mmCIF file of C-alpha atoms in Angstrom:
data_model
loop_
_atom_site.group_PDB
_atom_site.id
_atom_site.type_symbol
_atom_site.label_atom_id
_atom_site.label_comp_id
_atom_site.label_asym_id
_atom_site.label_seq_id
_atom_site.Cartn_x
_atom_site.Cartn_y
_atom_site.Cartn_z
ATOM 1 C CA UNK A 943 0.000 0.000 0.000
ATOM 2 C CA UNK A 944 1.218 3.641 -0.947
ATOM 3 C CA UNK A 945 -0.105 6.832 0.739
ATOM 4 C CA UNK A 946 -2.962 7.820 -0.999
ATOM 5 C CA UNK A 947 -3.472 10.616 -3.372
ATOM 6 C CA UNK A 948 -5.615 12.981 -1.022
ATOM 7 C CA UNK A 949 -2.704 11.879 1.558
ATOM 8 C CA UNK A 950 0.034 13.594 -0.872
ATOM 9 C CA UNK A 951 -2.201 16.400 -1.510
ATOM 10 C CA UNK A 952 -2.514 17.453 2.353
ATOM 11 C CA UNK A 953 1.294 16.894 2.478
ATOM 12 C CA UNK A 954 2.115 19.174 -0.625
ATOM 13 C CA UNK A 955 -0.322 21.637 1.029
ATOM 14 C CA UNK A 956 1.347 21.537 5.028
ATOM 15 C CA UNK A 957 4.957 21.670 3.101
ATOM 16 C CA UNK A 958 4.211 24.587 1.393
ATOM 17 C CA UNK A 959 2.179 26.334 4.245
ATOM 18 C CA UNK A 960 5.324 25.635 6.258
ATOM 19 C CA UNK A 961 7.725 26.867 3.309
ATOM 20 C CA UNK A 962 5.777 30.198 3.415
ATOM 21 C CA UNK A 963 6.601 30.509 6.974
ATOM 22 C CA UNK A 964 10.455 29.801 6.401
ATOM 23 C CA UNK A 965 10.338 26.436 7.780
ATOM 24 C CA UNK A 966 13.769 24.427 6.894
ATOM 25 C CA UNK A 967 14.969 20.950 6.236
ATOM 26 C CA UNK A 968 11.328 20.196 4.738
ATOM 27 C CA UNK A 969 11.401 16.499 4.126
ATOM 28 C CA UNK A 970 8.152 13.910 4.134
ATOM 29 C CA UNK A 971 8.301 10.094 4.049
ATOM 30 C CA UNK A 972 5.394 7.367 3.150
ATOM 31 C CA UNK A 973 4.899 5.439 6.123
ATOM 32 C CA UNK A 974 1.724 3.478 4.847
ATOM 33 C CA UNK A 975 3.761 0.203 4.450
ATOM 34 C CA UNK A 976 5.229 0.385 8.068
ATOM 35 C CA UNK A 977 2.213 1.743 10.072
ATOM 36 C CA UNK A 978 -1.686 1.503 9.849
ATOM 37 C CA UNK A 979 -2.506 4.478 11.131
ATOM 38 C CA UNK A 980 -0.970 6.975 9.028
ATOM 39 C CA UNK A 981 -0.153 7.477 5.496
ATOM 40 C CA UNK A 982 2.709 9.778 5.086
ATOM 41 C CA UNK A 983 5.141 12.067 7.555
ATOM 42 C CA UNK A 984 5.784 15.472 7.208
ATOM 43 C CA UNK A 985 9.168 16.676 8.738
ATOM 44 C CA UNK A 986 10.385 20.514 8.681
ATOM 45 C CA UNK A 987 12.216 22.935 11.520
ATOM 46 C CA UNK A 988 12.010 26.215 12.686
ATOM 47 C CA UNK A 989 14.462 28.146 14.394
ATOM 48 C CA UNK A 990 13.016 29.449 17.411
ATOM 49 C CA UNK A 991 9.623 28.787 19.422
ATOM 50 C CA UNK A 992 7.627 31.697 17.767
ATOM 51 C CA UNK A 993 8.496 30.275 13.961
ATOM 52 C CA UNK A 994 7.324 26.936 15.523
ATOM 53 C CA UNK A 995 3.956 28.526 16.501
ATOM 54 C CA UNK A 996 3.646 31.028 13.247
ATOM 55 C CA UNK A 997 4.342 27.278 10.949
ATOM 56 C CA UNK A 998 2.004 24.956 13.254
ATOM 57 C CA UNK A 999 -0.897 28.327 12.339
ATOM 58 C CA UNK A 1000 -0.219 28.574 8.844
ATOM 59 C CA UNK A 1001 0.155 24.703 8.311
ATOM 60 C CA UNK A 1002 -3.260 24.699 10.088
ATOM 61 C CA UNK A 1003 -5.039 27.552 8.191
ATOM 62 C CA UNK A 1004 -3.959 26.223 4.843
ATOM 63 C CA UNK A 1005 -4.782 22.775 5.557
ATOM 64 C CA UNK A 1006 -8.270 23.928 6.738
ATOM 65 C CA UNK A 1007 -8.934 25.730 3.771
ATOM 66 C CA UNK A 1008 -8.802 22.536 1.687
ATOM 67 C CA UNK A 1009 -11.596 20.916 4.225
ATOM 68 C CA UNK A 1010 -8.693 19.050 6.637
ATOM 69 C CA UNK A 1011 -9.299 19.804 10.502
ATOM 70 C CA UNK A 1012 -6.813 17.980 12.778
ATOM 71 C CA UNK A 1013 -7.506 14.876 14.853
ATOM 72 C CA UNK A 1014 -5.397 15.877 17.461
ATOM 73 C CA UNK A 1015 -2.146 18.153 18.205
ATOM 74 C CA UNK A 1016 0.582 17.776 20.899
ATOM 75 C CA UNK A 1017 3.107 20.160 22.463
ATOM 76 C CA UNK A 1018 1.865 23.555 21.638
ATOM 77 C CA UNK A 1019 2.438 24.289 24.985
ATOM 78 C CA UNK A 1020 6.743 24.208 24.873
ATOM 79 C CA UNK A 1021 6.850 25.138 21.432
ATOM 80 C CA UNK A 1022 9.235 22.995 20.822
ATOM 81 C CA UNK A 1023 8.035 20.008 19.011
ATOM 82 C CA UNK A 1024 4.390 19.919 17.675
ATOM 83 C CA UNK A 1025 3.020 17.191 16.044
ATOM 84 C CA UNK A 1026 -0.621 17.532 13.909
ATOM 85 C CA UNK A 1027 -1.919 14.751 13.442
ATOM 86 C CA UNK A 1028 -4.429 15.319 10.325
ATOM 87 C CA UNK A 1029 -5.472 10.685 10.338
ATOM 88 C CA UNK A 1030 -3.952 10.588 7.127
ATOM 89 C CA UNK A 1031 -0.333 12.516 7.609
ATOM 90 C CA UNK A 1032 0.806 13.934 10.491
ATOM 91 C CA UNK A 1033 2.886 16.742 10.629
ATOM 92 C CA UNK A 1034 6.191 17.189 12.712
ATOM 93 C CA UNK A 1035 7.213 21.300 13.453
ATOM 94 C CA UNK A 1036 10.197 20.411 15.605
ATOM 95 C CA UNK A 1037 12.892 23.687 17.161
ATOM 96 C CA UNK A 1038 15.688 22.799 15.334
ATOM 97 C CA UNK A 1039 17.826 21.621 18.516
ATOM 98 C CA UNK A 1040 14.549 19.146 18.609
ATOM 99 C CA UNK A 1041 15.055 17.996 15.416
ATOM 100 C CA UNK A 1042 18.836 16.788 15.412
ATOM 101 C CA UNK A 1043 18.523 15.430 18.355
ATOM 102 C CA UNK A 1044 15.622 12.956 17.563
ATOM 103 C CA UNK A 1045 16.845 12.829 14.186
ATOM 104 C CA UNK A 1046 12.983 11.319 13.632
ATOM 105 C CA UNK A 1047 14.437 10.740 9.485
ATOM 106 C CA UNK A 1048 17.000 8.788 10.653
ATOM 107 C CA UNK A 1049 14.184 6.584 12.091
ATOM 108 C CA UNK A 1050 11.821 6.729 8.820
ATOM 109 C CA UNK A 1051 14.641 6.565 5.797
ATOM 110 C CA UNK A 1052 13.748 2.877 4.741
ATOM 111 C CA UNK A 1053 10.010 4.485 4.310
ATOM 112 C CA UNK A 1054 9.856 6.124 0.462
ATOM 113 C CA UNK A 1055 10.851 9.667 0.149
ATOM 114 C CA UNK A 1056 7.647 11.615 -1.116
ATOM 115 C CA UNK A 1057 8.607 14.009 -3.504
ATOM 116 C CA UNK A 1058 7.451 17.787 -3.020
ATOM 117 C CA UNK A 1059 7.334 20.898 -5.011
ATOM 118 C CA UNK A 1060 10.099 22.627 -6.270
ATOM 119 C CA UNK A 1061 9.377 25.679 -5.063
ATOM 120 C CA UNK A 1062 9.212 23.650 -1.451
ATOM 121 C CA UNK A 1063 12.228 21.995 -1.620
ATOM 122 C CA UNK A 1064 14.398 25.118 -2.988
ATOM 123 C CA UNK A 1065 12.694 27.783 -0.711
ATOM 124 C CA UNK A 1066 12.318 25.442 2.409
ATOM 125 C CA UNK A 1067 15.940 23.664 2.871
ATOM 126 C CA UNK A 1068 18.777 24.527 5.349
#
C-alpha cells in the first residue's frame, strides 16, 4: 500500500504552508507500508519557538482551507516540538535543537521519500 493521493495532496499543502513561513529541512516520508494508522510524515524545523507557533498556524489555516481539521495536536504548549496529526499525515514542526537530536528521518529513511514541489524543496531547505 502507498499513501494515498488525497494523503500527498494534504502533504504538498502543510509543506508549502510551512515553506511560506520559512520552515527548513522540509522532508516527508510514506509510512503506509510500516504503520496503519498513518499514510505519510511530514518533517520541517524552525528556528526558534515563535516560527514553531507562526508554521504549526499557517500549516493549520492552509490545511483547513482545503476541508482538513486535525484529529489531534501535541506540544503547543513548549513550542518545541508539535506534532498535527491530520489521520492521514501527520505533521512534525520540531525547534531545530529538537530535530537533530531525535533525528525522527533517521528513524523513517527505509520508508519512500515523497517528492514535493520545487518551489518547497528550494525555498524550504537549510
Amino acid at each position: 500500500m502507498t499513501a494515498t493521493d488525497h494523503a500527498l495532496e494534504l502533504v504538498r499543502t502543510a509543506a508549502r504552508a510551512a515553506s511560506d513561513k520559512l520552515a527548513t529541512n522540509i522532508i516527508a516520508f510514506d509510512v503506509s507500508e510500516q504503520l496503519a494508522i498513518t499514510d505519510a510524515f511530514l518533517l520541517v524545523s524552525a528556528s526558534n519557538e515563535r516560527q514553531v507557533k507562526a508554521i504549526v498556524d499557517e500549516v493549520e489555516d492552509k490545511l483547513r482551507e482545503i476541508g482538513a481539521k486535525p484529529i489531534r495536536r501535541e506540544g503547543e504548549r513548549d513550542g518545541r516540538w508539535v506534532l498535527i496529526d491530520y489521520g492521514e499525515i501527520v505533521v512534525h514542526v520540531q525547534h531545530e535543537e529538537e530535530r537533530q537530536f531525535y533525528a525522527l528521518e533517521r528513524l523513517w529513511r527505509d520508508c519512500p521519500a515523497i517528492e514535493l514541489p520545487a518551489d518547497v524543496t528550494q525555498a524550504g531547505r537549510a
